[in-house]
JSON list of C-alpha atoms in Angstrom, two decimals:
[
{"chain": "A", "resi": 1, "resn": "MET", "atom": "CA", "xyz": [127.25, 51.78, 92.48]},
{"chain": "A", "resi": 2, "resn": "ASN", "atom": "CA", "xyz": [124.48, 49.55, 91.23]},
{"chain": "A", "resi": 3, "resn": "ARG", "atom": "CA", "xyz": [124.17, 48.28, 87.66]},
{"chain": "A", "resi": 4, "resn": "GLU", "atom": "CA", "xyz": [122.19, 51.28, 86.41]},
{"chain": "A", "resi": 5, "resn": "GLU", "atom": "CA", "xyz": [124.71, 53.70, 87.92]},
{"chain": "A", "resi": 6, "resn": "PHE", "atom": "CA", "xyz": [127.60, 51.64, 86.56]},
{"chain": "A", "resi": 7, "resn": "VAL", "atom": "CA", "xyz": [126.23, 51.68, 83.00]},
{"chain": "A", "resi": 8, "resn": "ALA", "atom": "CA", "xyz": [125.49, 55.42, 83.23]},
{"chain": "A", "resi": 9, "resn": "ALA", "atom": "CA", "xyz": [129.00, 56.20, 84.50]},
{"chain": "A", "resi": 10, "resn": "LEU", "atom": "CA", "xyz": [130.60, 53.98, 81.89]},
{"chain": "A", "resi": 11, "resn": "SER", "atom": "CA", "xyz": [128.50, 55.47, 79.09]},
{"chain": "A", "resi": 12, "resn": "ALA", "atom": "CA", "xyz": [129.42, 58.98, 80.27]},
{"chain": "A", "resi": 13, "resn": "LEU", "atom": "CA", "xyz": [133.09, 58.17, 79.56]},
{"chain": "A", "resi": 14, "resn": "ASN", "atom": "CA", "xyz": [132.11, 57.95, 75.88]},
{"chain": "A", "resi": 15, "resn": "LEU", "atom": "CA", "xyz": [134.69, 55.24, 75.10]},
{"chain": "A", "resi": 16, "resn": "PRO", "atom": "CA", "xyz": [134.30, 53.04, 72.01]},
{"chain": "A", "resi": 17, "resn": "LYS", "atom": "CA", "xyz": [132.74, 49.81, 73.31]},
{"chain": "A", "resi": 18, "resn": "THR", "atom": "CA", "xyz": [134.94, 47.61, 71.12]},
{"chain": "A", "resi": 19, "resn": "GLU", "atom": "CA", "xyz": [138.14, 49.05, 72.60]},
{"chain": "A", "resi": 20, "resn": "TYR", "atom": "CA", "xyz": [137.79, 47.83, 76.20]},
{"chain": "A", "resi": 21, "resn": "VAL", "atom": "CA", "xyz": [136.58, 44.94, 78.34]},
{"chain": "A", "resi": 22, "resn": "ILE", "atom": "CA", "xyz": [134.79, 45.36, 81.66]},
{"chain": "A", "resi": 23, "resn": "LEU", "atom": "CA", "xyz": [136.68, 43.30, 84.22]},
{"chain": "A", "resi": 24, "resn": "SER", "atom": "CA", "xyz": [135.88, 41.39, 87.39]},
{"chain": "A", "resi": 25, "resn": "GLY", "atom": "CA", "xyz": [133.28, 43.05, 89.64]},
{"chain": "A", "resi": 26, "resn": "GLY", "atom": "CA", "xyz": [131.83, 45.15, 86.85]},
{"chain": "A", "resi": 27, "resn": "SER", "atom": "CA", "xyz": [131.44, 42.08, 84.66]},
{"chain": "A", "resi": 28, "resn": "LEU", "atom": "CA", "xyz": [129.67, 40.29, 87.52]},
{"chain": "A", "resi": 29, "resn": "LEU", "atom": "CA", "xyz": [127.46, 43.35, 88.08]},
{"chain": "A", "resi": 30, "resn": "MET", "atom": "CA", "xyz": [126.51, 43.44, 84.39]},
{"chain": "A", "resi": 31, "resn": "ARG", "atom": "CA", "xyz": [125.43, 39.77, 84.64]},
{"chain": "A", "resi": 32, "resn": "GLY", "atom": "CA", "xyz": [123.40, 40.29, 87.82]},
{"chain": "A", "resi": 33, "resn": "LEU", "atom": "CA", "xyz": [125.83, 38.20, 89.90]},
{"chain": "A", "resi": 34, "resn": "ARG", "atom": "CA", "xyz": [126.60, 41.20, 92.10]},
{"chain": "A", "resi": 35, "resn": "THR", "atom": "CA", "xyz": [124.40, 44.04, 93.30]},
{"chain": "A", "resi": 36, "resn": "SER", "atom": "CA", "xyz": [127.09, 46.71, 93.46]},
{"chain": "A", "resi": 37, "resn": "THR", "atom": "CA", "xyz": [130.71, 47.60, 92.83]},
{"chain": "A", "resi": 38, "resn": "ALA", "atom": "CA", "xyz": [132.86, 50.42, 94.15]},
{"chain": "A", "resi": 39, "resn": "ASP", "atom": "CA", "xyz": [134.68, 51.25, 90.94]},
{"chain": "A", "resi": 40, "resn": "MET", "atom": "CA", "xyz": [135.25, 50.28, 87.32]},
{"chain": "A", "resi": 41, "resn": "ASP", "atom": "CA", "xyz": [138.09, 48.00, 86.28]},
{"chain": "A", "resi": 42, "resn": "LEU", "atom": "CA", "xyz": [138.65, 47.96, 82.53]},
{"chain": "A", "resi": 43, "resn": "SER", "atom": "CA", "xyz": [141.17, 46.54, 80.13]},
{"chain": "A", "resi": 44, "resn": "ALA", "atom": "CA", "xyz": [141.79, 48.78, 77.14]},
{"chain": "A", "resi": 45, "resn": "SER", "atom": "CA", "xyz": [143.15, 48.04, 73.72]},
{"chain": "A", "resi": 46, "resn": "LYS", "atom": "CA", "xyz": [146.60, 49.46, 73.01]},
{"chain": "A", "resi": 47, "resn": "LYS", "atom": "CA", "xyz": [144.89, 51.92, 70.65]},
{"chain": "A", "resi": 48, "resn": "LEU", "atom": "CA", "xyz": [142.57, 53.24, 73.37]},
{"chain": "A", "resi": 49, "resn": "ALA", "atom": "CA", "xyz": [145.43, 53.34, 75.89]},
{"chain": "A", "resi": 50, "resn": "LEU", "atom": "CA", "xyz": [147.37, 55.62, 73.56]},
{"chain": "A", "resi": 51, "resn": "GLU", "atom": "CA", "xyz": [144.32, 57.80, 72.83]},
{"chain": "A", "resi": 52, "resn": "LEU", "atom": "CA", "xyz": [143.73, 58.26, 76.57]},
{"chain": "A", "resi": 53, "resn": "ASP", "atom": "CA", "xyz": [147.44, 58.91, 77.23]},
{"chain": "A", "resi": 54, "resn": "LEU", "atom": "CA", "xyz": [147.07, 56.11, 79.77]},
{"chain": "A", "resi": 55, "resn": "TYR", "atom": "CA", "xyz": [150.80, 55.74, 80.37]},
{"chain": "A", "resi": 56, "resn": "ASN", "atom": "CA", "xyz": [150.95, 59.24, 81.87]},
{"chain": "A", "resi": 57, "resn": "CYS", "atom": "CA", "xyz": [148.14, 58.54, 84.35]},
{"chain": "A", "resi": 58, "resn": "PRO", "atom": "CA", "xyz": [148.75, 57.53, 87.98]},
{"chain": "A", "resi": 59, "resn": "GLN", "atom": "CA", "xyz": [149.52, 53.82, 88.33]},
{"chain": "A", "resi": 60, "resn": "ASP", "atom": "CA", "xyz": [149.02, 51.56, 91.35]},
{"chain": "A", "resi": 61, "resn": "LYS", "atom": "CA", "xyz": [151.20, 48.69, 92.58]},
{"chain": "A", "resi": 62, "resn": "ASP", "atom": "CA", "xyz": [149.17, 46.20, 90.50]},
{"chain": "A", "resi": 63, "resn": "GLY", "atom": "CA", "xyz": [149.86, 48.06, 87.26]},
{"chain": "A", "resi": 64, "resn": "MET", "atom": "CA", "xyz": [146.39, 49.60, 86.98]},
{"chain": "A", "resi": 65, "resn": "TYR", "atom": "CA", "xyz": [146.22, 53.17, 85.68]},
{"chain": "A", "resi": 66, "resn": "THR", "atom": "CA", "xyz": [143.63, 55.72, 86.83]},
{"chain": "A", "resi": 67, "resn": "PRO", "atom": "CA", "xyz": [142.59, 57.79, 83.81]},
{"chain": "A", "resi": 68, "resn": "PHE", "atom": "CA", "xyz": [139.29, 58.90, 85.38]},
{"chain": "A", "resi": 69, "resn": "GLU", "atom": "CA", "xyz": [137.92, 59.07, 88.90]},
{"chain": "A", "resi": 70, "resn": "ASN", "atom": "CA", "xyz": [136.82, 55.60, 90.09]},
{"chain": "A", "resi": 71, "resn": "VAL", "atom": "CA", "xyz": [138.18, 53.99, 86.91]},
{"chain": "A", "resi": 72, "resn": "GLN", "atom": "CA", "xyz": [141.16, 51.67, 86.94]},
{"chain": "A", "resi": 73, "resn": "MET", "atom": "CA", "xyz": [142.46, 50.53, 83.59]},
{"chain": "A", "resi": 74, "resn": "ARG", "atom": "CA", "xyz": [144.97, 48.10, 82.15]},
{"chain": "A", "resi": 75, "resn": "ASP", "atom": "CA", "xyz": [146.27, 48.05, 78.59]},
{"chain": "A", "resi": 76, "resn": "ASP", "atom": "CA", "xyz": [146.02, 44.33, 77.86]},
{"chain": "A", "resi": 77, "resn": "MET", "atom": "CA", "xyz": [142.56, 43.81, 76.38]},
{"chain": "A", "resi": 78, "resn": "ALA", "atom": "CA", "xyz": [143.90, 41.18, 73.96]},
{"chain": "A", "resi": 79, "resn": "ASN", "atom": "CA", "xyz": [144.59, 38.88, 76.94]},
{"chain": "A", "resi": 80, "resn": "PHE", "atom": "CA", "xyz": [140.93, 38.63, 77.97]},
{"chain": "A", "resi": 81, "resn": "HIS", "atom": "CA", "xyz": [138.06, 36.46, 76.81]},
{"chain": "A", "resi": 82, "resn": "PHE", "atom": "CA", "xyz": [134.75, 38.27, 76.94]},
{"chain": "A", "resi": 83, "resn": "ASP", "atom": "CA", "xyz": [131.01, 37.97, 76.38]},
{"chain": "A", "resi": 84, "resn": "VAL", "atom": "CA", "xyz": [128.88, 40.83, 75.10]},
{"chain": "A", "resi": 85, "resn": "ILE", "atom": "CA", "xyz": [126.27, 41.83, 77.68]},
{"chain": "A", "resi": 86, "resn": "ASP", "atom": "CA", "xyz": [123.83, 44.58, 76.64]},
{"chain": "A", "resi": 87, "resn": "GLY", "atom": "CA", "xyz": [126.36, 45.84, 74.12]},
{"chain": "A", "resi": 88, "resn": "PHE", "atom": "CA", "xyz": [129.32, 45.88, 76.55]},
{"chain": "A", "resi": 89, "resn": "GLN", "atom": "CA", "xyz": [132.28, 43.50, 76.38]},
{"chain": "A", "resi": 90, "resn": "CYS", "atom": "CA", "xyz": [132.46, 41.82, 79.78]},
{"chain": "A", "resi": 91, "resn": "GLU", "atom": "CA", "xyz": [135.24, 39.53, 81.00]},
{"chain": "A", "resi": 92, "resn": "SER", "atom": "CA", "xyz": [134.29, 35.87, 80.78]},
{"chain": "A", "resi": 93, "resn": "LEU", "atom": "CA", "xyz": [133.13, 34.11, 83.91]},
{"chain": "A", "resi": 94, "resn": "ASP", "atom": "CA", "xyz": [135.75, 31.40, 83.42]},
{"chain": "A", "resi": 95, "resn": "ASP", "atom": "CA", "xyz": [138.52, 34.03, 83.45]},
{"chain": "A", "resi": 96, "resn": "ILE", "atom": "CA", "xyz": [137.09, 35.79, 86.50]},
{"chain": "A", "resi": 97, "resn": "LEU", "atom": "CA", "xyz": [136.66, 32.51, 88.37]},
{"chain": "A", "resi": 98, "resn": "ARG", "atom": "CA", "xyz": [140.22, 31.44, 87.57]},
{"chain": "A", "resi": 99, "resn": "GLN", "atom": "CA", "xyz": [141.62, 34.76, 88.84]},
{"chain": "A", "resi": 100, "resn": "LYS", "atom": "CA", "xyz": [139.48, 34.87, 91.98]},
{"chain": "A", "resi": 101, "resn": "ARG", "atom": "CA", "xyz": [140.44, 31.30, 92.87]},
{"chain": "A", "resi": 102, "resn": "GLU", "atom": "CA", "xyz": [144.10, 32.25, 92.43]},
{"chain": "A", "resi": 103, "resn": "TRP", "atom": "CA", "xyz": [143.77, 35.34, 94.66]},
{"chain": "A", "resi": 104, "resn": "ASN", "atom": "CA", "xyz": [141.39, 33.57, 97.07]},
{"chain": "A", "resi": 105, "resn": "ARG", "atom": "CA", "xyz": [141.00, 36.68, 99.22]},
{"chain": "A", "resi": 106, "resn": "PRO", "atom": "CA", "xyz": [138.16, 36.79, 101.76]},
{"chain": "A", "resi": 107, "resn": "LYS", "atom": "CA", "xyz": [136.35, 39.35, 99.58]},
{"chain": "A", "resi": 108, "resn": "ASP", "atom": "CA", "xyz": [136.50, 36.94, 96.60]},
{"chain": "A", "resi": 109, "resn": "GLN", "atom": "CA", "xyz": [134.66, 34.10, 98.33]},
{"chain": "A", "resi": 110, "resn": "ALA", "atom": "CA", "xyz": [131.12, 35.37, 97.64]},
{"chain": "A", "resi": 111, "resn": "ASP", "atom": "CA", "xyz": [131.99, 35.99, 93.98]},
{"chain": "A", "resi": 112, "resn": "ILE", "atom": "CA", "xyz": [133.48, 32.50, 93.63]},
{"chain": "A", "resi": 113, "resn": "ARG", "atom": "CA", "xyz": [130.32, 30.92, 95.06]},
{"chain": "A", "resi": 114, "resn": "ALA", "atom": "CA", "xyz": [128.04, 33.06, 92.86]},
{"chain": "A", "resi": 115, "resn": "ILE", "atom": "CA", "xyz": [129.98, 32.24, 89.69]},
{"chain": "A", "resi": 116, "resn": "GLU", "atom": "CA", "xyz": [130.16, 28.51, 90.46]},
{"chain": "A", "resi": 117, "resn": "GLU", "atom": "CA", "xyz": [126.42, 28.37, 91.18]},
{"chain": "A", "resi": 118, "resn": "TYR", "atom": "CA", "xyz": [125.59, 30.29, 88.00]},
{"chain": "A", "resi": 119, "resn": "LEU", "atom": "CA", "xyz": [127.83, 28.08, 85.86]},
{"chain": "A", "resi": 120, "resn": "LYS", "atom": "CA", "xyz": [126.20, 24.92, 87.29]},
{"chain": "A", "resi": 121, "resn": "THR", "atom": "CA", "xyz": [122.77, 26.07, 86.14]},
{"chain": "A", "resi": 122, "resn": "SER", "atom": "CA", "xyz": [123.73, 27.70, 82.85]},
{"chain": "A", "resi": 123, "resn": "ARG", "atom": "CA", "xyz": [125.81, 24.97, 81.20]}
]
């Protein structure tokens, strides 16, 4: 989904914007550093996790829950730094870059380059 579709899908969930952080690819999409993403990765506050009954949702091997179709969610929002982009809390580029360098998967390489280039020109 592109940025417009992402924002529409996220808004349709009707979640309180202060109770979650958009992670990784979605955060890059919100900043214009990606043109699309396949799903939404979010980190919820403990409060939102309880309200969504997150702990009774399917969970993958990485500890991500699936409370909605195409939405993967963690319950550790307090562990993330974020910037507010168009009213949405988006994971910081420094945090994303650190994680993508650690994973260093082939699919992370384009994101690493895009983040590094952006940070060179924005700081």
